[in-house]
Coordinates of C-alpha atoms in Angstrom, one line a residue:
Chain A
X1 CA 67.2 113.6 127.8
X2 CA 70.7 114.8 128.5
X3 CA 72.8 115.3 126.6
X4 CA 76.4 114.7 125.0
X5 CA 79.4 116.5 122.8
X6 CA 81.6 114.6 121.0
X7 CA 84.5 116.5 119.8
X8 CA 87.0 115.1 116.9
X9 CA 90.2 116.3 115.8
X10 CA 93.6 115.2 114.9
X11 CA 92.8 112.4 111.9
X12 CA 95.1 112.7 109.2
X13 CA 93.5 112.1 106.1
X14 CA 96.4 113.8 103.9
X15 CA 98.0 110.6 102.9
X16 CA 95.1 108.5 101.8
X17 CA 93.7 107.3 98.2
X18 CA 90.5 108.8 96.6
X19 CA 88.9 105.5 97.5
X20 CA 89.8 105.4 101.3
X21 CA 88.8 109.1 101.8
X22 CA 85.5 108.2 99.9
X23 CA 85.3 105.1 102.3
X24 CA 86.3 107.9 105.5
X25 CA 83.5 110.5 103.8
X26 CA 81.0 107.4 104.0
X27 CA 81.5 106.5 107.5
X28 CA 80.8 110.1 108.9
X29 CA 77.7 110.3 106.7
X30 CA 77.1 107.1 108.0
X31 CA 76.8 108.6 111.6
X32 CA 75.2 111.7 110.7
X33 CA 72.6 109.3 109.4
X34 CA 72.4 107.3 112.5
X35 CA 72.1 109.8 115.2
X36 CA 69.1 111.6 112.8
X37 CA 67.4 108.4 112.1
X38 CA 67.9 107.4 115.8
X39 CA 66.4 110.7 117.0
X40 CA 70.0 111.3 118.6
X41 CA 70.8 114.5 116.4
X42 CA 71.0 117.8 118.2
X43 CA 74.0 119.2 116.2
X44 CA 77.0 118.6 113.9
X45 CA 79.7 120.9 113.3
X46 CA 82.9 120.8 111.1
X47 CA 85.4 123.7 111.4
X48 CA 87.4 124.8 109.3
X49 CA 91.6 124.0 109.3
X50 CA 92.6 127.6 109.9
X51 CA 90.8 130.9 112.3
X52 CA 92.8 132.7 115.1
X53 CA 94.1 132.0 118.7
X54 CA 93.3 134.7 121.0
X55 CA 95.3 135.1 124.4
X56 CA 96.5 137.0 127.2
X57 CA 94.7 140.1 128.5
X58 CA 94.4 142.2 127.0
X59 CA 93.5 139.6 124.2
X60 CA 96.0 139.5 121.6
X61 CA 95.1 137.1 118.4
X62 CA 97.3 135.5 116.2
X63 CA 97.3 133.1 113.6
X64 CA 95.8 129.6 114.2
X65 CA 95.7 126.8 114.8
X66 CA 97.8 125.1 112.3
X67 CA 96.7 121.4 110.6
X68 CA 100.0 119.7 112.0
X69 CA 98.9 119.9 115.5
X70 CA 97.4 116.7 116.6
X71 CA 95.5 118.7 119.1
X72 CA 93.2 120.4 116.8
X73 CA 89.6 120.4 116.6
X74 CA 88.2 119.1 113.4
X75 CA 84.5 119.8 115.0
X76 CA 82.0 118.1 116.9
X77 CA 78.7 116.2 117.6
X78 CA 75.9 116.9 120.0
X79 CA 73.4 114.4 120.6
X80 CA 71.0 112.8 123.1
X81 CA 71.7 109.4 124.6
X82 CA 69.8 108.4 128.2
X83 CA 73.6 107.9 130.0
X84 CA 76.9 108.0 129.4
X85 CA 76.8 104.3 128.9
X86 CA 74.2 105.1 126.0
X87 CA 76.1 107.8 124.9
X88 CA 79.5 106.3 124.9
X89 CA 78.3 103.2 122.7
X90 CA 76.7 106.1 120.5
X91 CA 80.1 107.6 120.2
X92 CA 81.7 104.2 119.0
X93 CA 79.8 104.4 115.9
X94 CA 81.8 107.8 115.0
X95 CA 85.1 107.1 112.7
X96 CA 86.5 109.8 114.3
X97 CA 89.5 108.0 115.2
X98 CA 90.5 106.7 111.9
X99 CA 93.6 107.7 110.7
X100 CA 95.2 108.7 114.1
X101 CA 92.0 110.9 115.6
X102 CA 90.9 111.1 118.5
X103 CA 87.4 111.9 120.0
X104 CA 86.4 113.1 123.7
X105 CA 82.9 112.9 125.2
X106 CA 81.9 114.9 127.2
X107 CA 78.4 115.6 129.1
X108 CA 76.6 119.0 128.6
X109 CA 75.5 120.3 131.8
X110 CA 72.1 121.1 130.1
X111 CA 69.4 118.7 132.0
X112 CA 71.1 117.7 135.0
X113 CA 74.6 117.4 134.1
X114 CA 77.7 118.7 136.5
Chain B
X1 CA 75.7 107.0 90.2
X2 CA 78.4 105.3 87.8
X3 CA 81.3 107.0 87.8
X4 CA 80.4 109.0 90.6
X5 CA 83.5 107.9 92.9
X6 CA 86.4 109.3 94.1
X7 CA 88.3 107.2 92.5
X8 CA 86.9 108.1 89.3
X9 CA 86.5 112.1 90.0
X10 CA 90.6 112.0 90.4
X11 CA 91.4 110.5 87.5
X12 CA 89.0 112.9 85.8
X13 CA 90.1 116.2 87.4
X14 CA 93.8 115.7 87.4
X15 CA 93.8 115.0 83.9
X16 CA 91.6 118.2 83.0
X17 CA 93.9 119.8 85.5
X18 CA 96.5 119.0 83.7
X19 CA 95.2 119.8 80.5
X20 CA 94.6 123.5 82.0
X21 CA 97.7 124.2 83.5
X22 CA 100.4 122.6 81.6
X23 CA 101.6 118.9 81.6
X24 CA 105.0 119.9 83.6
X25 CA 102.5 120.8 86.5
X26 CA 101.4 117.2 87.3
X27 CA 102.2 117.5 91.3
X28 CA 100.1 120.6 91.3
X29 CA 97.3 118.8 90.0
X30 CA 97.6 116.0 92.1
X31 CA 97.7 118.4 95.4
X32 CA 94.9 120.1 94.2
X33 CA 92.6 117.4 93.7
X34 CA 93.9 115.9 97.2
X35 CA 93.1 119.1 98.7
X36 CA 89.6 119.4 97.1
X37 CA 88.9 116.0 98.3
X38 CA 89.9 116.8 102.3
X39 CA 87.6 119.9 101.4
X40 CA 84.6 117.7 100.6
X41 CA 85.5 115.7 104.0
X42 CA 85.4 118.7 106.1
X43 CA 82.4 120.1 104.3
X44 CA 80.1 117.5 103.0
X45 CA 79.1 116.0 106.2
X46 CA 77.3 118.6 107.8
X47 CA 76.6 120.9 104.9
X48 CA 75.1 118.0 102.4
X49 CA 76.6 116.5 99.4
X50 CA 76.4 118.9 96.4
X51 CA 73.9 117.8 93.4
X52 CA 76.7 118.0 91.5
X53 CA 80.0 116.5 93.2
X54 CA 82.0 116.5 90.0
X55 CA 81.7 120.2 89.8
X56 CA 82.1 121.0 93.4
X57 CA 85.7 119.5 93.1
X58 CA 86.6 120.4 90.4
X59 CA 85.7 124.1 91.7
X60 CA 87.5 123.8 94.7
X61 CA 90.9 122.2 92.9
X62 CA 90.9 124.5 90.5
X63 CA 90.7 127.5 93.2
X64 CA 93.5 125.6 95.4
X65 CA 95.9 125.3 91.9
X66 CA 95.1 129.4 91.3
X67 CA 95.9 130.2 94.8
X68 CA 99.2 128.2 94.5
X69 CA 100.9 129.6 91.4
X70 CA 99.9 133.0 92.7
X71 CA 101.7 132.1 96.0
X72 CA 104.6 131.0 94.1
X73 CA 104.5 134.0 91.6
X74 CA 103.7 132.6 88.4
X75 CA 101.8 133.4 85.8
X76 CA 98.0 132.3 86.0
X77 CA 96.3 132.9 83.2
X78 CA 92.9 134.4 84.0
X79 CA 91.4 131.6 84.9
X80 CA 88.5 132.1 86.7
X81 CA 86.5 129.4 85.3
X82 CA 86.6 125.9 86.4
X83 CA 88.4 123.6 83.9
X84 CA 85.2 122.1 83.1
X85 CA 84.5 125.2 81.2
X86 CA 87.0 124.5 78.4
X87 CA 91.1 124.6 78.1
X88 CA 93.5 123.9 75.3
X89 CA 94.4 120.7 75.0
X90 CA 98.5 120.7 74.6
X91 CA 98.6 117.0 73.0
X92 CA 96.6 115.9 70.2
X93 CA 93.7 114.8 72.0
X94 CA 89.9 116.6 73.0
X95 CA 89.7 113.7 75.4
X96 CA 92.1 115.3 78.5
X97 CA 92.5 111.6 80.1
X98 CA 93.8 110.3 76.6
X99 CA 96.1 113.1 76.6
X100 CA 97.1 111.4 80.2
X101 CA 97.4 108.2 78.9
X102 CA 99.6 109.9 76.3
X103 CA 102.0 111.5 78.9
X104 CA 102.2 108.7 81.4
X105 CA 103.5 106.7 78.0
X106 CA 106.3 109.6 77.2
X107 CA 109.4 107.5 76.2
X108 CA 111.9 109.1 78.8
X109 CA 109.4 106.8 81.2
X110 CA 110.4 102.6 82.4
X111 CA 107.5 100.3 81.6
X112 CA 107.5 99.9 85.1
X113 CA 107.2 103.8 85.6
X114 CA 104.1 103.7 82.9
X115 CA 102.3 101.3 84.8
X116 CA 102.3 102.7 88.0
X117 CA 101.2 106.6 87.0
X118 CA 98.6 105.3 84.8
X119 CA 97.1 103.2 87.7
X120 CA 98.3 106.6 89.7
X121 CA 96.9 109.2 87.5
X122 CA 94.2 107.3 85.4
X123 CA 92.7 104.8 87.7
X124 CA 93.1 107.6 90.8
X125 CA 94.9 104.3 93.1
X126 CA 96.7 105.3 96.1
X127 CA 100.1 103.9 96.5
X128 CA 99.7 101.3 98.9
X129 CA 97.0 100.0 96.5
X130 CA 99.1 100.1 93.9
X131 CA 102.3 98.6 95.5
X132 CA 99.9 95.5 96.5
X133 CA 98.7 95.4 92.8
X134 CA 102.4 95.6 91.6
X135 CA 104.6 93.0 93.8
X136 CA 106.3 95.3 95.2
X137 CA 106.5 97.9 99.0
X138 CA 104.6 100.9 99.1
X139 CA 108.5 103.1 99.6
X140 CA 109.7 101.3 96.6
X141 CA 106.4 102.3 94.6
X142 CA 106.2 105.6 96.3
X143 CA 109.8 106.5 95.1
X144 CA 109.1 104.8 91.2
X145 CA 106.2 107.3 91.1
X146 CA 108.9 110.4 92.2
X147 CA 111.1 109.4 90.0
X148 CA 108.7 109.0 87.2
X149 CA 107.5 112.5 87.8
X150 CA 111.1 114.2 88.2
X151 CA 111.7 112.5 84.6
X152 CA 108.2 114.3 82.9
X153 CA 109.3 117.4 84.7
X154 CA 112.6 117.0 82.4
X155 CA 111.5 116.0 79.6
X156 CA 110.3 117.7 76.5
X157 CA 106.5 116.6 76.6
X158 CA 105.3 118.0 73.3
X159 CA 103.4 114.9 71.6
X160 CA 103.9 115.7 68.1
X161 CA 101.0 115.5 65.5
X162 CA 102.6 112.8 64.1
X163 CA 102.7 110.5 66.9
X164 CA 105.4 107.9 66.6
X165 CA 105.0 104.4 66.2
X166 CA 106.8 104.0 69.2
X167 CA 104.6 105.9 71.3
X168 CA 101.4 104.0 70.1
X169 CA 103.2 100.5 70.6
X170 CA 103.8 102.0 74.5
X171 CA 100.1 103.1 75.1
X172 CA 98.4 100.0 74.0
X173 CA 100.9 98.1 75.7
X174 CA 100.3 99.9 79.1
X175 CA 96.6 99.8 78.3
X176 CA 97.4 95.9 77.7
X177 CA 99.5 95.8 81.0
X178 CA 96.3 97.9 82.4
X179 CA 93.6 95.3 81.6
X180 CA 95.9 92.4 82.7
X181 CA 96.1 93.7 86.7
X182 CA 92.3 94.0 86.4
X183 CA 91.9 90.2 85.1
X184 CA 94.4 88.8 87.6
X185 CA 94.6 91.3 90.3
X186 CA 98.2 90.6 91.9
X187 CA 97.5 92.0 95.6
X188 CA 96.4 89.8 97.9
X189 CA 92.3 89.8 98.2
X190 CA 90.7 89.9 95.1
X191 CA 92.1 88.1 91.9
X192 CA 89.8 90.1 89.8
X193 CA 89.0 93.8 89.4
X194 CA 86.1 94.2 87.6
X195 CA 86.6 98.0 87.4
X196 CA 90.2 97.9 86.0
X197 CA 88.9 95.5 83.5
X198 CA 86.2 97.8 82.1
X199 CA 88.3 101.1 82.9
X200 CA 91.4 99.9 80.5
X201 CA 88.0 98.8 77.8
X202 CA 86.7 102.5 78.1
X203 CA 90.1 103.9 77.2
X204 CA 90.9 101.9 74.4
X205 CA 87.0 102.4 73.3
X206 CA 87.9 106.3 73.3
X207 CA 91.1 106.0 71.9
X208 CA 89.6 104.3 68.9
X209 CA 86.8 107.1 67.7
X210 CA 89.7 109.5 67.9
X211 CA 91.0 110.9 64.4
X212 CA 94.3 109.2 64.8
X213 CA 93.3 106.2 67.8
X214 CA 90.7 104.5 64.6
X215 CA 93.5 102.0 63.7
X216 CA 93.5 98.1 63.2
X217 CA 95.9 97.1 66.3
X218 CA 93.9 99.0 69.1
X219 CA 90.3 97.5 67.5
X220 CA 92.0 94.2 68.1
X221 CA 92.9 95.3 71.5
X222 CA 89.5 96.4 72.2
X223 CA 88.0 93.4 71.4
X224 CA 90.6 91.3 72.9
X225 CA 89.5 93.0 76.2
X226 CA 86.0 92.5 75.5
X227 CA 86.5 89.0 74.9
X228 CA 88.9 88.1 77.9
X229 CA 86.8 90.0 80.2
X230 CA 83.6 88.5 79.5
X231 CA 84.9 85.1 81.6
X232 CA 85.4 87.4 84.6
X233 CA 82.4 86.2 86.4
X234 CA 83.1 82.8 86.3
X235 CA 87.3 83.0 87.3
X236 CA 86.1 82.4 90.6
X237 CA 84.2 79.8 92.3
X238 CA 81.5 79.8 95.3
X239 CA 84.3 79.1 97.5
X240 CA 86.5 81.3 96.3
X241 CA 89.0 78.6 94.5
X242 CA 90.5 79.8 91.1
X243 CA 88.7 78.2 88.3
X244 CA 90.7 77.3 85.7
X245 CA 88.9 77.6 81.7
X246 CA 88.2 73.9 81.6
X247 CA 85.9 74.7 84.4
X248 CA 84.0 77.3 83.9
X249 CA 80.2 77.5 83.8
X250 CA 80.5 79.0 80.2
X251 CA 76.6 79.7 80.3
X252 CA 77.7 82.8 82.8
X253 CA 79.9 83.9 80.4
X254 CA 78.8 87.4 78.9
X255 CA 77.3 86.3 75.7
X256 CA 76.9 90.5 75.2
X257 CA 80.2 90.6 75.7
X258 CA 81.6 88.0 73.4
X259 CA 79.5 89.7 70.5
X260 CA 81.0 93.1 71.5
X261 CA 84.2 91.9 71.0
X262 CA 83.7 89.9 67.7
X263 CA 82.2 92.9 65.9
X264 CA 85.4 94.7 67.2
X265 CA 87.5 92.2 65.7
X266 CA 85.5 92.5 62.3
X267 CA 86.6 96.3 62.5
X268 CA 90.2 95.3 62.9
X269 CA 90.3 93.7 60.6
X270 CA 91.1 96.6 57.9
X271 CA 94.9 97.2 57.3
X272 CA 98.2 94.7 56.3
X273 CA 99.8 94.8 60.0
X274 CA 98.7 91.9 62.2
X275 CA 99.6 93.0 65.9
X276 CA 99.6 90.9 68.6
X277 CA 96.4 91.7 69.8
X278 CA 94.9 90.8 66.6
X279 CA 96.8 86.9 67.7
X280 CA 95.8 87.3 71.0
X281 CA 92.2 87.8 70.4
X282 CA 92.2 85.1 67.8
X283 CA 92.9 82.8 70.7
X284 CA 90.2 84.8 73.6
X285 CA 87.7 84.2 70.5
X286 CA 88.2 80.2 70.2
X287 CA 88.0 79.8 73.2
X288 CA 84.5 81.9 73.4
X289 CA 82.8 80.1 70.5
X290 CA 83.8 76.7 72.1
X291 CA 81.0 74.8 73.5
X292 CA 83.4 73.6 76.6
X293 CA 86.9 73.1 77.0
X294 CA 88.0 69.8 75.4
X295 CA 86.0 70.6 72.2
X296 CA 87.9 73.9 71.5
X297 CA 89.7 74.2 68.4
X298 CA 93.2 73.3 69.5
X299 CA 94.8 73.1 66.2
X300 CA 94.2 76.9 65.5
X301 CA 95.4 77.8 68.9
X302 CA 98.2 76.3 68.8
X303 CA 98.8 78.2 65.2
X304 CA 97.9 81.2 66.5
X305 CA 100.6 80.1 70.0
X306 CA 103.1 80.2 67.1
X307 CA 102.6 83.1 65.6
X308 CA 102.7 84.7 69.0
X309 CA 105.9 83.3 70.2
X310 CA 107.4 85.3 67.3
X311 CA 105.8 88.5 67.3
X312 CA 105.5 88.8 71.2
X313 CA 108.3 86.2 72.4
X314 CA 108.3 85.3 76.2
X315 CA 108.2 82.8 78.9
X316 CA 104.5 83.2 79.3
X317 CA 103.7 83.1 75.8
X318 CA 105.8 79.7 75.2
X319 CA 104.5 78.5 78.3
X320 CA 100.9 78.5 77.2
X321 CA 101.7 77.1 73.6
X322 CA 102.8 74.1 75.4
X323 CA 99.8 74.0 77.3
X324 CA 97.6 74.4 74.2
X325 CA 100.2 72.0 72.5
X326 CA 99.5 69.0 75.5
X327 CA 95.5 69.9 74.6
X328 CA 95.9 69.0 70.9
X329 CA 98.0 66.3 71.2
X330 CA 97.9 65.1 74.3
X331 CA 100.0 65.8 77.9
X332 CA 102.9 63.7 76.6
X333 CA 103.2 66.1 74.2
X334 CA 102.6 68.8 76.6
X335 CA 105.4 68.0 78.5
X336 CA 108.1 67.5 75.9
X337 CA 107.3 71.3 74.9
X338 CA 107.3 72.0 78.6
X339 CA 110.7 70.2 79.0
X340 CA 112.4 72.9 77.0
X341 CA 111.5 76.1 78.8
X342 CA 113.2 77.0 81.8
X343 CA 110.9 78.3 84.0
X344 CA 112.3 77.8 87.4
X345 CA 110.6 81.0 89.6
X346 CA 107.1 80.9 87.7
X347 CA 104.1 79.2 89.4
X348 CA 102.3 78.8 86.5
X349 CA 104.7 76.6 85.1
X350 CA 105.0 74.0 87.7
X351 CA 100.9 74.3 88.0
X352 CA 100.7 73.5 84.0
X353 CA 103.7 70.9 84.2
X354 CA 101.4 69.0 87.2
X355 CA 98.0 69.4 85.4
X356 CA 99.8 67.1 82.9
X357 CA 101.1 64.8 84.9
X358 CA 98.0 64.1 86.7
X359 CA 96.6 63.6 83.2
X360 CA 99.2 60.6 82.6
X361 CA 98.9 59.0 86.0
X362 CA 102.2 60.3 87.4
X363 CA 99.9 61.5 90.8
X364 CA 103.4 61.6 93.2
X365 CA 105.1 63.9 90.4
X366 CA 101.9 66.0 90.1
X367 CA 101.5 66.1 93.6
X368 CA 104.7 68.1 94.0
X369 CA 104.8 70.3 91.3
X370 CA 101.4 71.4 93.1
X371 CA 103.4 72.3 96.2
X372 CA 106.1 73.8 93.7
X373 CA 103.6 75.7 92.2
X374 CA 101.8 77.1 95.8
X375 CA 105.3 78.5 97.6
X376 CA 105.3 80.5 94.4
X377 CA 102.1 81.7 93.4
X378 CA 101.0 85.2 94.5
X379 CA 97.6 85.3 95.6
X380 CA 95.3 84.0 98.0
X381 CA 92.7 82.4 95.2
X382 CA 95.9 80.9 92.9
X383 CA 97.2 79.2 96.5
X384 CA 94.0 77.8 97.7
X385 CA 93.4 76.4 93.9
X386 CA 97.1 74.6 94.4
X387 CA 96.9 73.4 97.7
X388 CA 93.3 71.5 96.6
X389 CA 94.7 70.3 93.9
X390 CA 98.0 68.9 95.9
X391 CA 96.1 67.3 98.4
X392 CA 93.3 66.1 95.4
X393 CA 96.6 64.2 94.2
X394 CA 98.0 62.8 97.2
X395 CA 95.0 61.0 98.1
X396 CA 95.5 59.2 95.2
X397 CA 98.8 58.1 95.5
X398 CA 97.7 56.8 98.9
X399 CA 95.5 54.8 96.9

């Protein structure tokens, strides 16, 4: 089956009560759950807020990326689905765009994909 | 598990945190336990949930607190542990959320200002939650709760062995004030919050095993509490519709409960100060040994309405002597006590002034005190309760 990366980042969960980011914690379990119980689950990553950008050649790191950005990963799903149809409706299930996030999916080129 | 929320697990670790570094570093405590909980949302997902969430966050705030007095160059004591693992307490109190209670109640603080970092700090609500609870927008609540905390930061927070009288009469009040946005939930959604209800019960409960909490007025409190809240399950109908005491299905009330609270009362019953609470309860407990509504003992209502109205004098208070005045002696009588209040902005008023009416006949006059009553009530339950009682009347003056 081919197959499908969904990668999550910019949701700001700073400002929110215990209970919403309980409810926000419940949701991703939620899809975890889904995708494994579906069958779906190939792999689920969360990264860490801080690491290193590395640039220029010959490649010079520095400090990065910082939480303010709105462009930063938060991490990402990989899953099965039998189209991007399948996997789009898949993807609507993720709360990743609570709280201002935003998610892109995008086709591995694993099993037929360009 | 109970007790195993967020909700719960701030109010818990902020306090301990607290407790560990020093009441003058509230903020830091808060930020830590915000930053333990964005932790768990990064982490949790695809690592698992820890056995043991409590001490997973309480790990991870306490390392975040560390890190940020070493940033800023202050002294950390070396405290590698977790504050689970012991602390001083600064106050009075072993219990580190009594000790809370304690602080949020320091005298340089507004009522207001109590009310909200209790529900901030003790109940572990956000601000928009508690704004809705409160009346009032979240910037207005946000900037109460600054101000609040630039006060403690001021102040001289020692809570002396000898706790003033004062002090006591400002934590069972708040715990009072506590209960009361549990039973009739302001926001808009629920009229009731269970949870508030039995979280103000628990506090109280631990207040009074303490050394210096074992004292007549909080008993009475406790069992006021017990008593009020064990009618929670039956303020609300099937549809939703507020349903007034007369009402209720009192075979759902919480015959446990009841009993709870009437042993409590026997315990406050020790001492030579009657408190309000001791009043108050008097009333919550004739009204749960009555077999229904009309057969409740009005007479010692209303003596315990006029006690009230001089230890704990209000609008509210008069407002529901005339009530239990018009049950003893009928709404004629009702309505010449509610004659002399002025009561102009309060929807319970114009709702008690047009159950009596209705009573009498006067189904025109009831009618709009209904409407009266619904442009000011607050919630979504209280209006839909008004508005079917309004139209109830107007069909009859049709008639």
């Amino acid at each position: 089956m081919p197959e499908y990366v969904l990668l999550i980042g910019g949701g700001d969960f700073d400002g929110l009560s215990p209970a919403e980011m309980e409810a926000a914690h419940g949701k991703f379990m939620d899809f975890n759950k889904y995708l494994r119980e579906n069958g779906r689950y190939l792999e689920g990553v969360q990264l860490a807020p801080a690491g290193k950008y590395i640039t220029g050649n010959p490649p010079v790191s520095s400090d990065g990326p910082f939480a303010e950005s709105k462009e930063v990963v938060g991490g990402y799903f990989k899953y099965t689905a039998a189209n991007l149809d399948e996997a789009l409706e898949i993807a609507k299930r993720c709360p990743g765009t609570l709280y201002g996030g935003k998610m892109e999916l995008r086709p591995t080129t694993n099993h037929g994909g360009t | 598990m109970e007790g195993d929320t967020f909700r719960r697990h701030s109010a818990r670790l902020v306090s301990l945190l607290v407790r560990r570094l020093g009441p003058s570093h509230l903020e830091l405590a808060e930020d830590a336990v915000q930053a333990a909980f964005l932790a768990a949302l990064r982490v949790w997902p695809s690592r698992g949930e820890p056995e043991n969430r409590a001490g997973w966050l309480a790990t991870v705030a306490w390392r975040e607190a560390i890190d940020h007095l070493r940033r800023e160059g202050l002294y950390a004591p070396e405290a590698v542990e977790a504050p689970e693992c012991g602390g001083a307490p600064w106050g009075v109190f072993d219990d580190a959320e009594l000790e809370m209670l304690f602080l949020c109640c320091h005298p340089t603080l507004a009522a207001d200002e109590q009310i909200a970092l209790i529900l901030r700090e003790l109940c572990g609500l956000g601000t928009k939650e508690i704004a809705a609870s409160l009346l009032t927008t979240e910037s207005a609540l946000y900037q109460r709760l600054v101000r609040a905390k630039r006060r403690l930061k001021e102040a001289d927070l020692a809570l002396p062995v000898h706790i003033p009288e004062t002090r006591w009469e400002s934590v069972l009040l708040a715990l009072y004030l506590l209960f009361n946005e549990g039973y009739a939930s302001h926001g808009d959604g629920n009229l009731i919050s269970f949870e508030l209800c039995d979280e103000a019960i628990q506090l109280v409960d631990r207040l009074t095993k303490t050394e210096y909490g074992d004292r007549p007025d909080a008993h009475a409190l406790c069992g006021l509490m017990l008593l009020q809240s064990s009618r929670l399950a039956t303020r609300l109908d099937a549809n939703g519709l507020v349903c007034l005491l007369e009402d209720q299905d009192r075979s759902k009330w919480d015959r446990a409960r009841i009993s709870a609270g009437v042993r409590r009362l026997e315990r406050a019953c020790s001492g030579t100060r009657l408190s309000r609470y001791h009043v108050e309860a008097e009333i919550a407990l004739q009204h749960a040994v009555a077999p229904n509504f009309e057969a409740t003992n009005w007479t010692a209502v209303v003596v315990a309405y006029d006690d009230l109205v001089r230890m704990a004098p209000g609008p509210i208070v008069a407002l529901n002597r005339a009530i239990a005045i018009g049950m003893r002696s009928g709404p004629a009588a009702g309505l010449s006590e509610l004659a002399k209040l002025e009561l102009d902005s309060n929807h319970h008023f114009f709702a008690a002034r047009a159950t009596m009416l209705e009573k009498r006949g006067c189904f025109d006059e009831a009618a709009r005190d209904y409407r009266k009553a619904l442009e000011l009530a607050s919630t979504e339950a209280e209006r839909n309760w008004l508005r079917h009682k309004s139209d109830f009347c107007l069909r009859f003056c049709k008639e």
